[in-house]
One Martini backbone bead per residue (centre of mass of N, CA, C, O) as a GRO file, in nm:
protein
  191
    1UNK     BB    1   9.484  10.708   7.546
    2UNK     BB    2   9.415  10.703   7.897
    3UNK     BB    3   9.398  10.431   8.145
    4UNK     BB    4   9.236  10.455   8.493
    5UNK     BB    5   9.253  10.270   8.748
    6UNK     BB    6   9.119  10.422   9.024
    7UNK     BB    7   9.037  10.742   8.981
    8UNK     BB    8   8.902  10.763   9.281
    9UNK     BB    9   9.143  10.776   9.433
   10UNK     BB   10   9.405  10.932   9.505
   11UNK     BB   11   9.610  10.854   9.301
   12UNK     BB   12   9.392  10.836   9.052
   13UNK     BB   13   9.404  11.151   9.064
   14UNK     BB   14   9.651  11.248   9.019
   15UNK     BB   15   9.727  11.099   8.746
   16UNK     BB   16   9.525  11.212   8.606
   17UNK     BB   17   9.554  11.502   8.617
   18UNK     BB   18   9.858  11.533   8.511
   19UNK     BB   19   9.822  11.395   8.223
   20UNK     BB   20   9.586  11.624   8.150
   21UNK     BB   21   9.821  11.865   8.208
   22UNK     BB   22   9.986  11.726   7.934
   23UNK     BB   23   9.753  11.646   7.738
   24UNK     BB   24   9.604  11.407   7.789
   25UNK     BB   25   9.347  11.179   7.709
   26UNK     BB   26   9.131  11.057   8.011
   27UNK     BB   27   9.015  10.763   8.128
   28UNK     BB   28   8.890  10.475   8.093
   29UNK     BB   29   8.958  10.118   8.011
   30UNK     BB   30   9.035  10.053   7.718
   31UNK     BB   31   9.101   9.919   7.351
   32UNK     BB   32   9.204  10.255   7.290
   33UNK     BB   33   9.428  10.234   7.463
   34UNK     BB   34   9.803  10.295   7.531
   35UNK     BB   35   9.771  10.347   7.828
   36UNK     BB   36   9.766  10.152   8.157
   37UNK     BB   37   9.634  10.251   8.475
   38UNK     BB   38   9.681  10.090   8.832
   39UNK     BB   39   9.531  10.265   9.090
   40UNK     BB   40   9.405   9.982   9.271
   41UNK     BB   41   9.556   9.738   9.384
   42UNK     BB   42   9.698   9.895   9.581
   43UNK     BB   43   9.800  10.047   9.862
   44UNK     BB   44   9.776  10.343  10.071
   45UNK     BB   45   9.763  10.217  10.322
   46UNK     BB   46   9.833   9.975  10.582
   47UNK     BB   47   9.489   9.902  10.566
   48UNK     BB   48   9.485   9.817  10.283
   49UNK     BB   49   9.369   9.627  10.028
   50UNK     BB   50   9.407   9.463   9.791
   51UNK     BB   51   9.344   9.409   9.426
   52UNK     BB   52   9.324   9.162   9.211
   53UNK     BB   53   9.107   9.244   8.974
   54UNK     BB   54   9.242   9.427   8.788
   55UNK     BB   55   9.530   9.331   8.613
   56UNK     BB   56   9.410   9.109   8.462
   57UNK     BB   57   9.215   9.290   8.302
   58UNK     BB   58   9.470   9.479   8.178
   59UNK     BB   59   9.611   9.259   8.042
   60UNK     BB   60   9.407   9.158   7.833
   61UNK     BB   61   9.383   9.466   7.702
   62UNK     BB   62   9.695   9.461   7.631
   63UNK     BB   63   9.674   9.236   7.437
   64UNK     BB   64   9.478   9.335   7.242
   65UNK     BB   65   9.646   9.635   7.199
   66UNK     BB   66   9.931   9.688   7.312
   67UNK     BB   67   9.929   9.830   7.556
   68UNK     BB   68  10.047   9.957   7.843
   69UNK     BB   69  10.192   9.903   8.151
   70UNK     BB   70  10.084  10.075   8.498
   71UNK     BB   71  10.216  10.023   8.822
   72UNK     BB   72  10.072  10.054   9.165
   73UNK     BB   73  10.265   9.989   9.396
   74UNK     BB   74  10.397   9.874   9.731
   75UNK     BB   75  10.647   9.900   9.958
   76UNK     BB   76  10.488   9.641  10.090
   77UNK     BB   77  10.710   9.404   9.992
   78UNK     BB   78  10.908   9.456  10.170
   79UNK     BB   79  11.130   9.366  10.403
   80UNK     BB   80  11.287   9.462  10.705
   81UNK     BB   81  11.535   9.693  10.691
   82UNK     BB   82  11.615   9.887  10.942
   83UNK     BB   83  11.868  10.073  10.813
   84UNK     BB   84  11.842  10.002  10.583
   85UNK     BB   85  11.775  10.020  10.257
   86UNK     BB   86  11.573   9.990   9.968
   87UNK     BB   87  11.538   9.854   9.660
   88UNK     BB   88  11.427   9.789   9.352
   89UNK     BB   89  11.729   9.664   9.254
   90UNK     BB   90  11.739   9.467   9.568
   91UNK     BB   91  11.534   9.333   9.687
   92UNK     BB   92  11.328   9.243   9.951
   93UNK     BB   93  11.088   9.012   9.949
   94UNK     BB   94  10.825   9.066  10.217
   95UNK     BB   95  10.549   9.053  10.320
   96UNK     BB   96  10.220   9.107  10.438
   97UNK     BB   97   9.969   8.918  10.464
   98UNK     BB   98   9.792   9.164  10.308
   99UNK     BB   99  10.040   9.197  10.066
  100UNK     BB  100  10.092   8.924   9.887
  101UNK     BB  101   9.944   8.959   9.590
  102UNK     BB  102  10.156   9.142   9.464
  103UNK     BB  103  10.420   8.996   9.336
  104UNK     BB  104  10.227   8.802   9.187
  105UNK     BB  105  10.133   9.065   9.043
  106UNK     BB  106  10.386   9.128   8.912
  107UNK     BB  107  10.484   8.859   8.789
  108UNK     BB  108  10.252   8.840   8.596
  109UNK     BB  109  10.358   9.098   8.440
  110UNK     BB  110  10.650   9.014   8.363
  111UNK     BB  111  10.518   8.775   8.187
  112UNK     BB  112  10.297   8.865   7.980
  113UNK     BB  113  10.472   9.098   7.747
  114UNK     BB  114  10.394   9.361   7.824
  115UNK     BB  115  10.447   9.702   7.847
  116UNK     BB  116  10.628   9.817   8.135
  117UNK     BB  117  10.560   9.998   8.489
  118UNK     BB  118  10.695   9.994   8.790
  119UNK     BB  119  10.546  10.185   9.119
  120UNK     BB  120  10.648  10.172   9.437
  121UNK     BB  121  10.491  10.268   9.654
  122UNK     BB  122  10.433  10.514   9.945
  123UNK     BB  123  10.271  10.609  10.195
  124UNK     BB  124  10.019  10.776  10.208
  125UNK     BB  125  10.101  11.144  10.325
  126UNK     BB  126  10.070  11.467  10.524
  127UNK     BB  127  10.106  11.337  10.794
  128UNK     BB  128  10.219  11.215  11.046
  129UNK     BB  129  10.339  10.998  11.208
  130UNK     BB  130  10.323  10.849  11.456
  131UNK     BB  131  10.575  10.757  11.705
  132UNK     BB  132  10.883  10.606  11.620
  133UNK     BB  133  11.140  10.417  11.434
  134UNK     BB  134  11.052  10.320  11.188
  135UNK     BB  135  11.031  10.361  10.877
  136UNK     BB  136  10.861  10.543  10.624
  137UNK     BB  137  10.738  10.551  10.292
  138UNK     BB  138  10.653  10.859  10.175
  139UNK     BB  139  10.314  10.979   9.972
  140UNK     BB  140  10.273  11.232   9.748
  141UNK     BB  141  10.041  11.233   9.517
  142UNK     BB  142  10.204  11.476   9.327
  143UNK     BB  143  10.436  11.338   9.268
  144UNK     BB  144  10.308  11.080   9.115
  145UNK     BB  145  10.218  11.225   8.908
  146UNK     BB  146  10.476  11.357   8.787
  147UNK     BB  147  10.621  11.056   8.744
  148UNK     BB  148  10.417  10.966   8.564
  149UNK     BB  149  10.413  11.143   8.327
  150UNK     BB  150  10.730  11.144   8.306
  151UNK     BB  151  10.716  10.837   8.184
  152UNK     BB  152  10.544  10.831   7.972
  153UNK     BB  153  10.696  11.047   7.820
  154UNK     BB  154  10.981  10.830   7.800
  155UNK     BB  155  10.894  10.539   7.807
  156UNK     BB  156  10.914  10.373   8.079
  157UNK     BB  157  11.099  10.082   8.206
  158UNK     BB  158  10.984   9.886   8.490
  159UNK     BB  159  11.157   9.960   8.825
  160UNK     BB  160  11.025  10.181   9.099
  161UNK     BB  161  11.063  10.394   9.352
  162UNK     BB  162  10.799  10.611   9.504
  163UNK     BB  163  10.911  10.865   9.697
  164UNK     BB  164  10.912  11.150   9.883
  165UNK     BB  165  10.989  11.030  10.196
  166UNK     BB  166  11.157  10.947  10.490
  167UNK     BB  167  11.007  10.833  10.813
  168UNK     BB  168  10.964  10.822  11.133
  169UNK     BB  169  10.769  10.554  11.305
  170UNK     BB  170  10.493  10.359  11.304
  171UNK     BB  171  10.555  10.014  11.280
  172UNK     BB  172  10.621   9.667  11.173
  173UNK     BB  173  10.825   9.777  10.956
  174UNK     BB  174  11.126   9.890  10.811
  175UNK     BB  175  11.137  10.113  10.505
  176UNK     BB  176  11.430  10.268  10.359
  177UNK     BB  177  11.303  10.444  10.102
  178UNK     BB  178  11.382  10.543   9.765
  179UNK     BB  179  11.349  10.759   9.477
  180UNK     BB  180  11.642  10.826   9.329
  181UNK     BB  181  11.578  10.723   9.049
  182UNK     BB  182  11.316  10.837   8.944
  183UNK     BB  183  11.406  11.149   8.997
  184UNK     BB  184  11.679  11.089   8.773
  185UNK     BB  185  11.499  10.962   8.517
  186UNK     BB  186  11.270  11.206   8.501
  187UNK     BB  187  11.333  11.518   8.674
  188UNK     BB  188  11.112  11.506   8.939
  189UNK     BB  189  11.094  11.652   9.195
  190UNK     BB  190  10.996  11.675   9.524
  191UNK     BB  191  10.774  11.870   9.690
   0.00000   0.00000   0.00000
């Protein structure tokens, strides 16, 4: 069994999905999953609240049951990176003030002993966005549908751009975030 939580959202939609398309069988988080999904904790677009409440409650199922966790985490944890890339394995980790406890709960993960994959999503959307210069990390939610089954189905772990394409945009800071990692290591090309 995998649990979803957060399977309420767009991201949590599609992971949900997915796995299921692949013959899973997906729940809520409970004591008999064999991994845990997170797709409550990240921001989905730049005005969401990250959630802290959802990880910690995940890491103690993990601790319990020796689950795996998947943390979908969010693009917006880099610094501005102006026209250079920004890799999940090379990381400038500065959030803007609304995402600053995403890294201390990677931290968190990290820690805890659980094995893990983490995710850094891109700002889900399907539509342009304003007109501006800053690089924008855009993530298809059906992409990460794709992206998490292949990971699961290869026991991945690590740290991973989710990222389905970048666009320029008006934002606040520049993330010019490729996914080229995570689609050569798990074969699942974005749509």
């Amino acid at each position: 069994m995998i649990g979803v939580a957060g399977a309420e959202r767009a991201s949590g939609r599609a992971v949900a999905a997915a796995l299921a398309a692949a013959g899973h069988e997906v729940g809520r988080p409970g004591p008999d999953c064999s991994v845990l999904v997170d797709a409550a904790t990240a921001p989905e677009t730049f005005t969401d609240q990250v959630r802290e409440d959802v990880l910690p409650a995940l890491l103690g199922l993990a601790e319990e049951s020796g689950a795996r966790v998947v943390l979908l985490s969010s693009a917006l944890v880099y610094a501005d990176g102006g026209e250079e890339w920004v890799e999940a394995s090379d990381p400038v980790v500065d959030p803007a003030s609304a995402h600053r406890a995403l890294p201390e709960l990677e931290v968190a993960l990290f820690g805890s002993g659980a094995r893990f994959l983490v995710l850094r999503m891109g700002v889900l959307g399907d539509g342009a966005p304003e007109p501006g210069e800053a690089w924008i990390p855009v993530l298809d939610p059906g992409d990460l549908g794709g992206w998490v089954a292949a990971a699961v189905a290869r026991d991945l772990s690590g740290v991973y751009d989710a990222v389905s394409r970048c666009v320029r945009g008006r934002a606040d800071r520049s993330r010019r975030v490729s996914g080229a990692a995570l689609v050569s290591i798990t074969g699942v090309a974005p749509a």
